[in-house]
């Protein structure tokens, strides 16, 4: 008997049939990515997938019956999917899967439009953790909503179709970068310089701000918008690129927004596909990247309200239901990157192609700000995954004391629910074009299906 622990390469373990399943599953995921550039679009796409499978809208207060397949669309930005099961929720609790569908990006400021040196720009305020230089000189798209003065809501998505224009942030040419090159990466790129180029044709001769006027005239013609309407808009600047296979063997997918749609898509599909009698609550959360705040983030009491509604409908004590419930906080982790090996501790970093990675704890420094899952819960999942042939590994987010990060896990656990982080290893995380292994995406799908079984 081999007493040592070794990780398993998913591609090596998979037979030809499973290799084809991995490749086919990735095609569905890429479609999801391309139609879900923002949290709002991810929710809309997910609702479409659910309705196609007979899921019905749910409103707080509605009675829930065993066998119901429901979804609660929270303000268009977060989604709660409920499969009401046949088992006794006072004994089995609810199986909870949470991923987030917001990603780092550039939001427009509320008074964004200006003109300088005959170029019209929109000012941005970045959202989440970004490296600012990543966003220079790449094609950018503009997505979101504008609520007009009369209350009418306009939806915008410009830069995705082949013949759409895109937007652009300039960089300084290397010939003139002697001074810039001496600055640190953190200091060299200022947030107030992340302004997107949106126009250049003046409207009228010799007029001050003629280019800005031209942009406003276009927006008014096209959408009936005035400059004041930006005050009540949520517009997000995201990469205009599509998800693409990477490598001669197409082992990888490069895309914007893998964090955390690479867990959201397996969650949705596992919830739809799973053959289970358990009650399953699958959540697509918003605002994770800025602390899970607000009424669409996971610190909101809505999760407790929904669990209360389930308890009420099944006639059980809500505190007992919560105590018996279990959660996978499905969020990405940093895969080991040999190009930056010193940022990791190799034995405990997750390895790409080696399956979905469990982070018993996250946080920074001495596990600060972390949900540190119990050995009992990790042991329970180990057994469940082994029974279903799920390839998985553990993954610590980088070398101790180098930095760190958190997830929604602690906010779920605060409800007296056993919770652990489990997600897909990502390279170049939080960049405009992140990299994952198709094998790991499929492993996440299998893990989530095993969990809700
Ligand atoms: Mn994340
Ligand atoms: Mn993130």
GROMACS .gro file of C-alpha atoms and ligand atoms in nm:
model
  455
    1UNK     CA    1   0.000   0.000   0.000
    2UNK     CA    2   0.131   0.343  -0.101
    3UNK     CA    3   0.136   0.564   0.207
    4UNK     CA    4   0.223   0.885   0.024
    5UNK     CA    5  -0.020   1.151  -0.102
    6UNK     CA    6   0.000   1.236  -0.471
    7UNK     CA    7  -0.216   1.466  -0.675
    8UNK     CA    8  -0.389   1.337  -0.987
    9UNK     CA    9  -0.370   1.498  -1.330
   10UNK     CA   10  -0.729   1.503  -1.459
   11UNK     CA   11  -0.619   1.458  -1.822
   12UNK     CA   12  -0.408   1.153  -1.728
   13UNK     CA   13  -0.690   0.990  -1.533
   14UNK     CA   14  -0.960   1.058  -1.792
   15UNK     CA   15  -1.042   0.792  -2.051
   16UNK     CA   16  -1.121   0.891  -2.411
   17UNK     CA   17  -1.492   0.929  -2.334
   18UNK     CA   18  -1.427   1.164  -2.043
   19UNK     CA   19  -1.176   1.364  -2.248
   20UNK     CA   20  -1.453   1.425  -2.500
   21UNK     CA   21  -1.690   1.527  -2.217
   22UNK     CA   22  -1.429   1.774  -2.087
   23UNK     CA   23  -1.396   1.932  -2.432
   24UNK     CA   24  -1.772   1.943  -2.492
   25UNK     CA   25  -1.841   2.094  -2.149
   26UNK     CA   26  -1.588   2.372  -2.223
   27UNK     CA   27  -1.789   2.473  -2.534
   28UNK     CA   28  -2.096   2.545  -2.319
   29UNK     CA   29  -1.887   2.734  -2.069
   30UNK     CA   30  -1.733   2.957  -2.337
   31UNK     CA   31  -2.082   3.049  -2.462
   32UNK     CA   32  -2.180   3.137  -2.105
   33UNK     CA   33  -1.870   3.359  -2.071
   34UNK     CA   34  -1.935   3.547  -2.394
   35UNK     CA   35  -2.296   3.621  -2.301
   36UNK     CA   36  -2.213   3.712  -1.938
   37UNK     CA   37  -1.964   3.998  -1.930
   38UNK     CA   38  -2.129   4.160  -1.627
   39UNK     CA   39  -2.312   4.038  -1.318
   40UNK     CA   40  -2.642   4.152  -1.471
   41UNK     CA   41  -2.576   3.959  -1.793
   42UNK     CA   42  -2.467   3.649  -1.601
   43UNK     CA   43  -2.796   3.655  -1.409
   44UNK     CA   44  -2.994   3.701  -1.732
   45UNK     CA   45  -2.807   3.414  -1.902
   46UNK     CA   46  -2.860   3.188  -1.599
   47UNK     CA   47  -3.234   3.268  -1.587
   48UNK     CA   48  -3.256   3.169  -1.955
   49UNK     CA   49  -3.084   2.836  -1.883
   50UNK     CA   50  -3.316   2.773  -1.586
   51UNK     CA   51  -3.640   2.864  -1.764
   52UNK     CA   52  -3.546   2.627  -2.046
   53UNK     CA   53  -3.545   2.354  -1.779
   54UNK     CA   54  -3.881   2.453  -1.629
   55UNK     CA   55  -3.763   2.667  -1.336
   56UNK     CA   56  -4.019   2.929  -1.228
   57UNK     CA   57  -3.975   3.274  -1.071
   58UNK     CA   58  -4.009   3.283  -0.692
   59UNK     CA   59  -4.103   3.577  -0.470
   60UNK     CA   60  -4.032   3.591  -0.096
   61UNK     CA   61  -4.342   3.475   0.090
   62UNK     CA   62  -4.451   3.222  -0.175
   63UNK     CA   63  -4.504   2.871  -0.041
   64UNK     CA   64  -4.238   2.621  -0.143
   65UNK     CA   65  -4.332   2.256  -0.204
   66UNK     CA   66  -4.113   1.950  -0.246
   67UNK     CA   67  -4.027   1.910  -0.614
   68UNK     CA   68  -4.044   2.285  -0.690
   69UNK     CA   69  -3.775   2.428  -0.916
   70UNK     CA   70  -3.752   2.801  -0.854
   71UNK     CA   71  -3.533   3.107  -0.889
   72UNK     CA   72  -3.532   3.441  -0.713
   73UNK     CA   73  -3.386   3.717  -0.928
   74UNK     CA   74  -3.251   3.975  -0.681
   75UNK     CA   75  -3.252   4.316  -0.854
   76UNK     CA   76  -3.112   4.161  -1.173
   77UNK     CA   77  -2.768   4.131  -1.014
   78UNK     CA   78  -2.774   3.822  -0.795
   79UNK     CA   79  -2.969   3.499  -0.829
   80UNK     CA   80  -3.095   3.234  -0.587
   81UNK     CA   81  -3.180   2.899  -0.750
   82UNK     CA   82  -3.386   2.658  -0.541
   83UNK     CA   83  -3.452   2.290  -0.595
   84UNK     CA   84  -3.691   2.189  -0.319
   85UNK     CA   85  -3.612   1.828  -0.231
   86UNK     CA   86  -3.801   1.532  -0.087
   87UNK     CA   87  -3.568   1.467   0.207
   88UNK     CA   88  -3.637   1.602   0.558
   89UNK     CA   89  -3.461   1.940   0.576
   90UNK     CA   90  -3.464   1.921   0.956
   91UNK     CA   91  -3.226   1.623   0.923
   92UNK     CA   92  -3.045   1.691   0.593
   93UNK     CA   93  -3.050   2.071   0.584
   94UNK     CA   94  -2.997   2.251   0.255
   95UNK     CA   95  -2.700   2.197   0.019
   96UNK     CA   96  -2.580   2.547  -0.062
   97UNK     CA   97  -2.353   2.637  -0.355
   98UNK     CA   98  -2.232   2.996  -0.387
   99UNK     CA   99  -2.027   3.155  -0.663
  100UNK     CA  100  -2.004   3.520  -0.757
  101UNK     CA  101  -2.072   3.674  -1.097
  102UNK     CA  102  -1.915   4.018  -1.054
  103UNK     CA  103  -1.561   4.057  -1.186
  104UNK     CA  104  -1.295   4.330  -1.164
  105UNK     CA  105  -1.359   4.602  -1.420
  106UNK     CA  106  -1.377   4.976  -1.479
  107UNK     CA  107  -1.707   5.142  -1.387
  108UNK     CA  108  -1.802   5.478  -1.536
  109UNK     CA  109  -1.809   5.771  -1.297
  110UNK     CA  110  -2.145   5.947  -1.259
  111UNK     CA  111  -2.026   6.259  -1.445
  112UNK     CA  112  -1.793   6.090  -1.692
  113UNK     CA  113  -1.787   6.273  -2.026
  114UNK     CA  114  -1.521   6.532  -2.116
  115UNK     CA  115  -1.305   6.648  -2.403
  116UNK     CA  116  -0.934   6.726  -2.416
  117UNK     CA  117  -0.712   6.798  -2.720
  118UNK     CA  118  -0.999   6.706  -2.957
  119UNK     CA  119  -1.050   6.364  -2.797
  120UNK     CA  120  -1.370   6.277  -2.608
  121UNK     CA  121  -1.329   6.053  -2.303
  122UNK     CA  122  -1.536   5.883  -2.035
  123UNK     CA  123  -1.388   5.882  -1.685
  124UNK     CA  124  -1.384   5.553  -1.493
  125UNK     CA  125  -1.353   5.434  -1.134
  126UNK     CA  126  -1.208   5.085  -1.110
  127UNK     CA  127  -1.404   4.808  -0.933
  128UNK     CA  128  -1.222   4.529  -0.750
  129UNK     CA  129  -0.853   4.447  -0.746
  130UNK     CA  130  -0.686   4.531  -1.078
  131UNK     CA  131  -0.335   4.594  -1.210
  132UNK     CA  132  -0.406   4.922  -1.385
  133UNK     CA  133  -0.158   4.876  -1.671
  134UNK     CA  134  -0.352   4.565  -1.785
  135UNK     CA  135  -0.629   4.789  -1.913
  136UNK     CA  136  -0.420   5.005  -2.147
  137UNK     CA  137  -0.431   4.955  -2.526
  138UNK     CA  138  -0.677   4.663  -2.524
  139UNK     CA  139  -1.017   4.666  -2.697
  140UNK     CA  140  -1.285   4.755  -2.443
  141UNK     CA  141  -1.663   4.715  -2.444
  142UNK     CA  142  -1.926   4.913  -2.257
  143UNK     CA  143  -2.209   4.725  -2.084
  144UNK     CA  144  -2.481   4.823  -1.842
  145UNK     CA  145  -2.796   5.022  -1.787
  146UNK     CA  146  -2.902   5.385  -1.798
  147UNK     CA  147  -3.218   5.491  -1.618
  148UNK     CA  148  -3.361   5.799  -1.789
  149UNK     CA  149  -3.525   6.093  -1.613
  150UNK     CA  150  -3.868   5.947  -1.697
  151UNK     CA  151  -3.777   5.614  -1.531
  152UNK     CA  152  -3.728   5.422  -1.854
  153UNK     CA  153  -3.433   5.180  -1.842
  154UNK     CA  154  -3.198   5.149  -2.140
  155UNK     CA  155  -2.969   4.847  -2.172
  156UNK     CA  156  -2.633   4.896  -2.337
  157UNK     CA  157  -2.379   4.651  -2.479
  158UNK     CA  158  -2.135   4.805  -2.727
  159UNK     CA  159  -1.817   4.638  -2.848
  160UNK     CA  160  -1.917   4.271  -2.864
  161UNK     CA  161  -2.044   4.234  -3.222
  162UNK     CA  162  -1.785   4.201  -3.501
  163UNK     CA  163  -1.880   4.538  -3.654
  164UNK     CA  164  -1.927   4.726  -3.324
  165UNK     CA  165  -1.679   4.998  -3.232
  166UNK     CA  166  -1.471   4.936  -2.918
  167UNK     CA  167  -1.319   5.174  -2.664
  168UNK     CA  168  -0.956   5.232  -2.572
  169UNK     CA  169  -0.718   5.361  -2.304
  170UNK     CA  170  -0.386   5.499  -2.427
  171UNK     CA  171  -0.034   5.418  -2.303
  172UNK     CA  172   0.289   5.616  -2.339
  173UNK     CA  173   0.525   5.510  -2.619
  174UNK     CA  174   0.852   5.340  -2.506
  175UNK     CA  175   1.054   5.614  -2.680
  176UNK     CA  176   0.932   5.863  -2.417
  177UNK     CA  177   0.906   5.631  -2.117
  178UNK     CA  178   1.246   5.690  -1.953
  179UNK     CA  179   1.085   5.862  -1.655
  180UNK     CA  180   0.782   5.632  -1.640
  181UNK     CA  181   1.007   5.324  -1.645
  182UNK     CA  182   1.176   5.440  -1.322
  183UNK     CA  183   0.847   5.439  -1.129
  184UNK     CA  184   0.704   5.129  -0.963
  185UNK     CA  185   0.415   4.951  -1.134
  186UNK     CA  186   0.191   5.063  -0.849
  187UNK     CA  187   0.289   5.431  -0.882
  188UNK     CA  188   0.337   5.449  -1.260
  189UNK     CA  189  -0.026   5.403  -1.357
  190UNK     CA  190  -0.284   5.631  -1.202
  191UNK     CA  191  -0.653   5.549  -1.163
  192UNK     CA  192  -0.742   5.898  -1.286
  193UNK     CA  193  -0.567   5.816  -1.616
  194UNK     CA  194  -0.799   5.521  -1.685
  195UNK     CA  195  -1.021   5.725  -1.916
  196UNK     CA  196  -1.165   5.560  -2.225
  197UNK     CA  197  -1.154   5.721  -2.569
  198UNK     CA  198  -1.511   5.748  -2.699
  199UNK     CA  199  -1.514   6.007  -2.977
  200UNK     CA  200  -1.325   6.232  -3.217
  201UNK     CA  201  -1.557   6.392  -3.473
  202UNK     CA  202  -1.651   6.752  -3.377
  203UNK     CA  203  -2.007   6.874  -3.412
  204UNK     CA  204  -1.990   7.226  -3.548
  205UNK     CA  205  -1.686   7.439  -3.624
  206UNK     CA  206  -1.467   7.623  -3.374
  207UNK     CA  207  -1.696   7.540  -3.092
  208UNK     CA  208  -1.543   7.462  -2.752
  209UNK     CA  209  -1.616   7.097  -2.660
  210UNK     CA  210  -1.735   7.023  -3.014
  211UNK     CA  211  -1.622   6.658  -2.990
  212UNK     CA  212  -1.805   6.610  -2.660
  213UNK     CA  213  -2.109   6.769  -2.826
  214UNK     CA  214  -2.078   6.519  -3.113
  215UNK     CA  215  -2.075   6.227  -2.866
  216UNK     CA  216  -2.380   6.365  -2.682
  217UNK     CA  217  -2.567   6.409  -3.010
  218UNK     CA  218  -2.487   6.048  -3.105
  219UNK     CA  219  -2.604   5.916  -2.766
  220UNK     CA  220  -2.921   6.119  -2.789
  221UNK     CA  221  -2.999   5.998  -3.141
  222UNK     CA  222  -2.917   5.637  -3.058
  223UNK     CA  223  -3.056   5.600  -2.705
  224UNK     CA  224  -3.245   5.919  -2.622
  225UNK     CA  225  -2.984   5.994  -2.354
  226UNK     CA  226  -2.864   6.333  -2.223
  227UNK     CA  227  -2.549   6.401  -2.020
  228UNK     CA  228  -2.755   6.417  -1.700
  229UNK     CA  229  -2.871   6.055  -1.754
  230UNK     CA  230  -2.523   5.927  -1.661
  231UNK     CA  231  -2.614   6.027  -1.303
  232UNK     CA  232  -2.850   5.728  -1.285
  233UNK     CA  233  -2.648   5.479  -1.487
  234UNK     CA  234  -2.443   5.169  -1.409
  235UNK     CA  235  -2.203   5.131  -1.698
  236UNK     CA  236  -1.915   4.886  -1.686
  237UNK     CA  237  -1.607   4.886  -1.908
  238UNK     CA  238  -1.494   4.528  -1.975
  239UNK     CA  239  -1.257   4.365  -2.226
  240UNK     CA  240  -1.419   4.335  -2.570
  241UNK     CA  241  -1.249   3.999  -2.625
  242UNK     CA  242  -1.418   3.658  -2.644
  243UNK     CA  243  -1.330   3.334  -2.466
  244UNK     CA  244  -1.069   3.143  -2.668
  245UNK     CA  245  -0.904   2.803  -2.656
  246UNK     CA  246  -0.534   2.818  -2.573
  247UNK     CA  247  -0.262   2.572  -2.674
  248UNK     CA  248  -0.208   2.336  -2.969
  249UNK     CA  249  -0.404   2.077  -2.771
  250UNK     CA  250  -0.671   2.331  -2.662
  251UNK     CA  251  -0.617   2.236  -2.297
  252UNK     CA  252  -0.699   2.587  -2.169
  253UNK     CA  253  -0.955   2.865  -2.200
  254UNK     CA  254  -0.844   3.227  -2.188
  255UNK     CA  255  -1.120   3.473  -2.103
  256UNK     CA  256  -1.222   3.777  -1.908
  257UNK     CA  257  -1.421   3.695  -1.595
  258UNK     CA  258  -1.323   3.335  -1.512
  259UNK     CA  259  -1.320   3.472  -1.154
  260UNK     CA  260  -1.578   3.363  -1.070
  261UNK     CA  261  -1.794   3.258  -1.366
  262UNK     CA  262  -1.576   2.947  -1.392
  263UNK     CA  263  -1.746   2.834  -1.071
  264UNK     CA  264  -2.086   2.991  -1.147
  265UNK     CA  265  -2.136   2.793  -1.470
  266UNK     CA  266  -2.052   2.452  -1.315
  267UNK     CA  267  -2.282   2.544  -1.023
  268UNK     CA  268  -2.576   2.621  -1.250
  269UNK     CA  269  -2.527   2.314  -1.470
  270UNK     CA  270  -2.466   2.083  -1.171
  271UNK     CA  271  -2.785   2.214  -1.007
  272UNK     CA  272  -2.987   2.157  -1.323
  273UNK     CA  273  -2.834   1.815  -1.403
  274UNK     CA  274  -2.798   1.658  -1.057
  275UNK     CA  275  -3.007   1.353  -0.975
  276UNK     CA  276  -3.087   1.429  -0.610
  277UNK     CA  277  -3.359   1.424  -0.347
  278UNK     CA  278  -3.184   1.689  -0.136
  279UNK     CA  279  -3.291   2.053  -0.118
  280UNK     CA  280  -3.037   2.261  -0.309
  281UNK     CA  281  -2.989   2.638  -0.293
  282UNK     CA  282  -2.748   2.769  -0.556
  283UNK     CA  283  -2.646   3.132  -0.539
  284UNK     CA  284  -2.488   3.363  -0.794
  285UNK     CA  285  -2.368   3.653  -0.583
  286UNK     CA  286  -2.274   4.009  -0.668
  287UNK     CA  287  -2.023   4.247  -0.503
  288UNK     CA  288  -1.778   3.974  -0.391
  289UNK     CA  289  -1.490   4.168  -0.542
  290UNK     CA  290  -1.555   4.466  -0.315
  291UNK     CA  291  -1.635   4.283   0.009
  292UNK     CA  292  -1.974   4.116  -0.051
  293UNK     CA  293  -2.143   4.439   0.057
  294UNK     CA  294  -2.490   4.577  -0.010
  295UNK     CA  295  -2.823   4.414  -0.090
  296UNK     CA  296  -2.685   4.203  -0.376
  297UNK     CA  297  -2.374   4.086  -0.185
  298UNK     CA  298  -2.351   3.781   0.039
  299UNK     CA  299  -2.349   3.985   0.360
  300UNK     CA  300  -2.714   4.071   0.288
  301UNK     CA  301  -2.974   3.894   0.506
  302UNK     CA  302  -3.154   3.765   0.195
  303UNK     CA  303  -2.992   3.420   0.221
  304UNK     CA  304  -3.127   3.387   0.574
  305UNK     CA  305  -3.470   3.507   0.462
  306UNK     CA  306  -3.479   3.238   0.192
  307UNK     CA  307  -3.364   2.964   0.431
  308UNK     CA  308  -3.636   3.084   0.671
  309UNK     CA  309  -3.895   3.055   0.393
  310UNK     CA  310  -3.780   2.700   0.319
  311UNK     CA  311  -3.803   2.612   0.689
  312UNK     CA  312  -4.151   2.766   0.713
  313UNK     CA  313  -4.277   2.582   0.405
  314UNK     CA  314  -4.144   2.248   0.532
  315UNK     CA  315  -4.267   2.320   0.885
  316UNK     CA  316  -3.928   2.293   1.054
  317UNK     CA  317  -3.732   2.511   1.293
  318UNK     CA  318  -3.516   2.753   1.084
  319UNK     CA  319  -3.226   2.739   1.332
  320UNK     CA  320  -3.218   2.358   1.302
  321UNK     CA  321  -3.234   2.380   0.923
  322UNK     CA  322  -2.936   2.616   0.916
  323UNK     CA  323  -2.733   2.404   1.153
  324UNK     CA  324  -2.785   2.096   0.934
  325UNK     CA  325  -2.704   2.282   0.610
  326UNK     CA  326  -2.371   2.266   0.427
  327UNK     CA  327  -2.209   2.504   0.184
  328UNK     CA  328  -1.945   2.503  -0.086
  329UNK     CA  329  -1.820   2.855  -0.133
  330UNK     CA  330  -1.719   2.812  -0.495
  331UNK     CA  331  -1.452   3.065  -0.581
  332UNK     CA  332  -1.133   3.052  -0.780
  333UNK     CA  333  -0.788   3.020  -0.632
  334UNK     CA  334  -0.445   3.110  -0.766
  335UNK     CA  335  -0.297   2.818  -0.958
  336UNK     CA  336   0.080   2.765  -0.927
  337UNK     CA  337   0.253   2.968  -1.197
  338UNK     CA  338   0.613   2.855  -1.265
  339UNK     CA  339   0.694   3.200  -1.408
  340UNK     CA  340   0.629   3.348  -1.062
  341UNK     CA  341   0.723   3.046  -0.852
  342UNK     CA  342   0.850   3.250  -0.557
  343UNK     CA  343   0.499   3.387  -0.496
  344UNK     CA  344   0.380   3.036  -0.412
  345UNK     CA  345   0.462   2.755  -0.174
  346UNK     CA  346   0.469   2.470  -0.419
  347UNK     CA  347   0.354   2.186  -0.194
  348UNK     CA  348   0.034   2.368  -0.101
  349UNK     CA  349  -0.041   2.569  -0.413
  350UNK     CA  350  -0.304   2.426  -0.646
  351UNK     CA  351  -0.170   2.280  -0.971
  352UNK     CA  352  -0.340   2.346  -1.301
  353UNK     CA  353  -0.504   2.033  -1.457
  354UNK     CA  354  -0.516   1.865  -1.113
  355UNK     CA  355  -0.880   1.934  -1.040
  356UNK     CA  356  -1.090   2.170  -0.839
  357UNK     CA  357  -0.901   2.307  -0.537
  358UNK     CA  358  -1.025   2.316  -0.179
  359UNK     CA  359  -0.903   2.602   0.040
  360UNK     CA  360  -0.966   2.501   0.399
  361UNK     CA  361  -0.888   2.861   0.485
  362UNK     CA  362  -0.815   3.184   0.295
  363UNK     CA  363  -0.737   3.524   0.446
  364UNK     CA  364  -0.406   3.697   0.501
  365UNK     CA  365  -0.121   3.689   0.758
  366UNK     CA  366  -0.224   3.449   1.038
  367UNK     CA  367  -0.539   3.332   0.853
  368UNK     CA  368  -0.693   3.669   0.936
  369UNK     CA  369  -1.036   3.728   0.781
  370UNK     CA  370  -1.072   3.363   0.689
  371UNK     CA  371  -1.334   3.094   0.724
  372UNK     CA  372  -1.124   2.804   0.854
  373UNK     CA  373  -1.333   2.495   0.777
  374UNK     CA  374  -1.334   2.206   1.021
  375UNK     CA  375  -1.147   1.878   0.969
  376UNK     CA  376  -1.483   1.702   1.014
  377UNK     CA  377  -1.641   1.890   0.723
  378UNK     CA  378  -1.336   1.848   0.498
  379UNK     CA  379  -1.337   1.478   0.587
  380UNK     CA  380  -1.705   1.448   0.498
  381UNK     CA  381  -1.644   1.605   0.154
  382UNK     CA  382  -1.334   1.392   0.095
  383UNK     CA  383  -1.547   1.083   0.129
  384UNK     CA  384  -1.829   1.222  -0.088
  385UNK     CA  385  -1.585   1.318  -0.366
  386UNK     CA  386  -1.405   0.981  -0.351
  387UNK     CA  387  -1.740   0.800  -0.392
  388UNK     CA  388  -1.815   0.998  -0.710
  389UNK     CA  389  -1.464   0.983  -0.860
  390UNK     CA  390  -1.404   1.357  -0.831
  391UNK     CA  391  -1.040   1.460  -0.883
  392UNK     CA  392  -0.964   1.739  -0.641
  393UNK     CA  393  -0.670   1.892  -0.457
  394UNK     CA  394  -0.605   2.153  -0.192
  395UNK     CA  395  -0.495   2.504  -0.274
  396UNK     CA  396  -0.350   2.776  -0.058
  397UNK     CA  397  -0.352   3.124  -0.210
  398UNK     CA  398   0.022   3.192  -0.240
  399UNK     CA  399   0.312   3.207   0.002
  400UNK     CA  400   0.233   3.296   0.364
  401UNK     CA  401   0.265   3.670   0.437
  402UNK     CA  402   0.290   3.771   0.071
  403UNK     CA  403  -0.067   3.900   0.044
  404UNK     CA  404  -0.390   3.708   0.053
  405UNK     CA  405  -0.756   3.732  -0.021
  406UNK     CA  406  -1.101   3.639   0.101
  407UNK     CA  407  -1.423   3.496  -0.034
  408UNK     CA  408  -1.790   3.483   0.068
  409UNK     CA  409  -1.726   3.171   0.280
  410UNK     CA  410  -1.722   3.341   0.620
  411UNK     CA  411  -2.048   3.524   0.552
  412UNK     CA  412  -2.226   3.193   0.490
  413UNK     CA  413  -2.055   3.025   0.785
  414UNK     CA  414  -2.172   3.310   1.011
  415UNK     CA  415  -2.524   3.165   0.971
  416UNK     CA  416  -2.408   2.853   1.159
  417UNK     CA  417  -2.351   2.662   0.834
  418UNK     CA  418  -2.049   2.437   0.765
  419UNK     CA  419  -1.870   2.601   0.472
  420UNK     CA  420  -1.549   2.550   0.278
  421UNK     CA  421  -1.397   2.713  -0.030
  422UNK     CA  422  -1.374   2.499  -0.341
  423UNK     CA  423  -1.290   2.644  -0.680
  424UNK     CA  424  -1.100   2.629  -1.006
  425UNK     CA  425  -0.728   2.722  -1.012
  426UNK     CA  426  -0.669   3.029  -1.231
  427UNK     CA  427  -0.352   3.175  -1.384
  428UNK     CA  428  -0.327   3.554  -1.435
  429UNK     CA  429  -0.620   3.597  -1.197
  430UNK     CA  430  -0.786   3.943  -1.202
  431UNK     CA  431  -0.630   4.026  -1.538
  432UNK     CA  432  -0.850   4.113  -1.840
  433UNK     CA  433  -0.773   3.769  -1.988
  434UNK     CA  434  -0.745   3.493  -1.728
  435UNK     CA  435  -0.641   3.133  -1.795
  436UNK     CA  436  -0.799   2.806  -1.673
  437UNK     CA  437  -0.769   2.438  -1.763
  438UNK     CA  438  -1.073   2.274  -1.923
  439UNK     CA  439  -1.000   1.972  -1.704
  440UNK     CA  440  -1.039   2.178  -1.388
  441UNK     CA  441  -1.366   2.334  -1.507
  442UNK     CA  442  -1.511   1.987  -1.562
  443UNK     CA  443  -1.376   1.871  -1.227
  444UNK     CA  444  -1.567   2.158  -1.060
  445UNK     CA  445  -1.888   2.044  -1.233
  446UNK     CA  446  -1.836   1.688  -1.107
  447UNK     CA  447  -1.756   1.808  -0.755
  448UNK     CA  448  -2.069   2.023  -0.732
  449UNK     CA  449  -2.284   1.738  -0.861
  450UNK     CA  450  -2.134   1.505  -0.600
  451UNK     CA  451  -2.196   1.764  -0.327
  452UNK     CA  452  -2.568   1.811  -0.399
  453UNK     CA  453  -2.633   1.437  -0.439
  454LIG    MN1  454  -1.354   3.530  -0.680
  455LIG    MN1  455  -1.163   3.792  -0.737
   0.00000   0.00000   0.00000
